[in-house]
Amino acid sequence: MDYLWYIFAVPVTFFFGIYILLPVVVILNPWLQTSIVFLHYVKAPFVDYTKPKNLGYKNLKSGRCFHLSVAKDVKIGVWHILPESVPEPEQEEDYVHSLKDGKPIFIYLHGTAATRAHTPRVNMLKRLSSMDNHVFSIDYRGFADSSGIPTEEGVVEDALSMYKWVQSCCGDSPIIIWGHSLGTGVATLLVRQLCNTNQKLAGLVLESPFNNLREAASQHPLSLPFRFLPWFERAFLDTAAQVNINFESDKHIAHVTVPIMIVHSKDDNDVPIDLGRKLYEAAVKSRPEDAGPIQFYALNKCGHINISQAPEFPHVVRKFLKTCGCGDSSVYDKDYCDTDIDWKELSLGTLNLWTNNKEK
């Protein structure tokens, strides 16, 4: 009899905890959404962030780690990865001097969980560096070796501080903001602020983006076990808004006037490509007539985190740099691309392009 009671009690207790107790706890403590959304505590142990060159497959050729003061008690960890053609300096200050060489500068804003040392993110840094670009990668407050607690306002402030630091050091070199996943929400809000204040910026790249956090959360695989609950929206969507975590990119993108490139994989299960399409459509409808072009590339078989490994990736990026009026198309991506890409052939299967190029 005791055995039968145990068989009955365990699953009932489990389901009560997951479907009743957990939603109630989140409703009563909406601040828990900070940890749910950012997952900043999820990180690999024993990572030495001070030595980016030693991380990942095909180690980075060069890399400098430093910390940037953002606010009281908030310092963020930063990597500066040099372009492929630039030899590693003997002095750290030469990293800063190199920013005036005219080469494009990408500020990379990663998504939820893990850190800038996460292998797919390191692969992206290597790919952009191999195309002869400067790349800055930050960890928001509360992530990795950065102090503080993340909030939507806070992580955007971190990204803005990185932009201001780069802009103060780079002379006339073009700056492009690159966001991935949750980082696209950070990037879009950041670029809205920069455009509103007429700051110098060459373009915005959104990799695997969503239109707004509410819809992205409702379609994320982790929400699947809870979607049937009558209190799903109240517990897991409304509470995020209560603590001002919204990332409403479909609203912010209306104020982005620089050229935009959206890149999304058709088999992305974490952020479905339909959400990227909705963001693209919102931008086309709402941006000013004199805004820069917007392009949408739909790739195959890259999932959520491997777009940098697509064979057409360097060509997509170089075409966008040309749209932004910067970049050297003569530089060859020797580490990753052995042959040129037939764009006509790609458009039939591997890659689809939607574009809205307004005539100036």
Short mmCIF file of N, CA and C in Angstrom, two decimals, residues 9 12 28 52 56 85 87 113 131 134 138 157 163 185 203 230 248 252 254 266 274 299 311 317 355 358:
data_model
loop_
_atom_site.label_atom_id
_atom_site.label_comp_id
_atom_site.label_asym_id
_atom_site.label_seq_id
_atom_site.Cartn_x
_atom_site.Cartn_y
_atom_site.Cartn_z
N ALA A 9 2.03 9.76 -5.12
CA ALA A 9 2.39 11.03 -4.50
C ALA A 9 3.51 11.76 -5.25
N VAL A 12 2.27 13.60 -8.44
CA VAL A 12 1.35 14.68 -8.04
C VAL A 12 2.14 15.84 -7.45
N LEU A 28 4.21 36.30 -7.50
CA LEU A 28 4.44 37.04 -6.25
C LEU A 28 5.82 37.68 -6.19
N PRO A 52 41.85 35.76 -24.14
CA PRO A 52 40.93 35.32 -25.20
C PRO A 52 41.62 34.54 -26.32
N GLY A 56 38.72 28.47 -27.61
CA GLY A 56 38.04 28.06 -28.83
C GLY A 56 38.92 27.31 -29.81
N SER A 85 44.69 41.14 -40.65
CA SER A 85 45.90 41.67 -41.27
C SER A 85 46.76 42.51 -40.34
N PRO A 87 49.13 42.97 -37.21
CA PRO A 87 49.96 42.17 -36.28
C PRO A 87 49.66 42.55 -34.84
N ALA A 113 22.26 34.04 -21.40
CA ALA A 113 23.08 32.95 -20.83
C ALA A 113 24.51 32.95 -21.35
N MET A 131 37.82 38.47 -41.57
CA MET A 131 37.40 39.31 -42.67
C MET A 131 37.99 40.72 -42.55
N HIS A 134 37.90 44.99 -36.93
CA HIS A 134 38.02 45.04 -35.48
C HIS A 134 36.71 44.50 -34.87
N ILE A 138 31.46 42.32 -25.47
CA ILE A 138 31.31 42.64 -24.05
C ILE A 138 30.47 41.58 -23.35
N GLU A 157 22.73 50.37 -21.23
CA GLU A 157 23.74 51.33 -20.76
C GLU A 157 25.15 50.76 -20.94
N TYR A 163 30.07 51.68 -26.89
CA TYR A 163 30.05 52.50 -28.10
C TYR A 163 30.78 53.83 -27.88
N GLY A 185 17.71 42.72 -29.14
CA GLY A 185 16.88 43.66 -28.40
C GLY A 185 17.71 44.78 -27.81
N GLY A 203 26.01 51.16 -39.34
CA GLY A 203 24.95 50.20 -39.61
C GLY A 203 24.62 49.35 -38.40
N PRO A 230 -3.86 28.26 -17.98
CA PRO A 230 -4.66 29.48 -18.10
C PRO A 230 -3.92 30.71 -17.59
N GLU A 248 11.20 45.66 -26.88
CA GLU A 248 10.21 45.83 -27.94
C GLU A 248 10.89 46.35 -29.21
N HIS A 252 11.12 49.98 -31.43
CA HIS A 252 12.36 50.76 -31.47
C HIS A 252 12.91 50.88 -32.89
N ALA A 254 11.58 51.45 -35.59
CA ALA A 254 10.97 52.54 -36.35
C ALA A 254 11.83 53.81 -36.30
N LYS A 266 16.50 29.39 -41.22
CA LYS A 266 15.15 28.85 -41.34
C LYS A 266 14.87 27.75 -40.32
N ASP A 274 9.96 33.27 -38.19
CA ASP A 274 8.77 34.10 -38.35
C ASP A 274 8.86 35.38 -37.51
N LEU A 299 18.87 31.96 -44.15
CA LEU A 299 19.83 30.91 -44.43
C LEU A 299 19.28 29.56 -44.03
N PRO A 311 28.71 29.06 -45.36
CA PRO A 311 29.72 29.39 -46.39
C PRO A 311 29.49 30.75 -47.03
N VAL A 317 28.12 39.57 -45.28
CA VAL A 317 28.65 40.67 -44.48
C VAL A 317 29.30 41.72 -45.36
N THR A 355 14.83 42.53 -49.56
CA THR A 355 15.48 43.81 -49.37
C THR A 355 14.53 44.95 -49.63
N LYS A 358 15.51 51.83 -50.35
CA LYS A 358 14.84 53.05 -50.78
C LYS A 358 15.80 53.90 -51.61
#
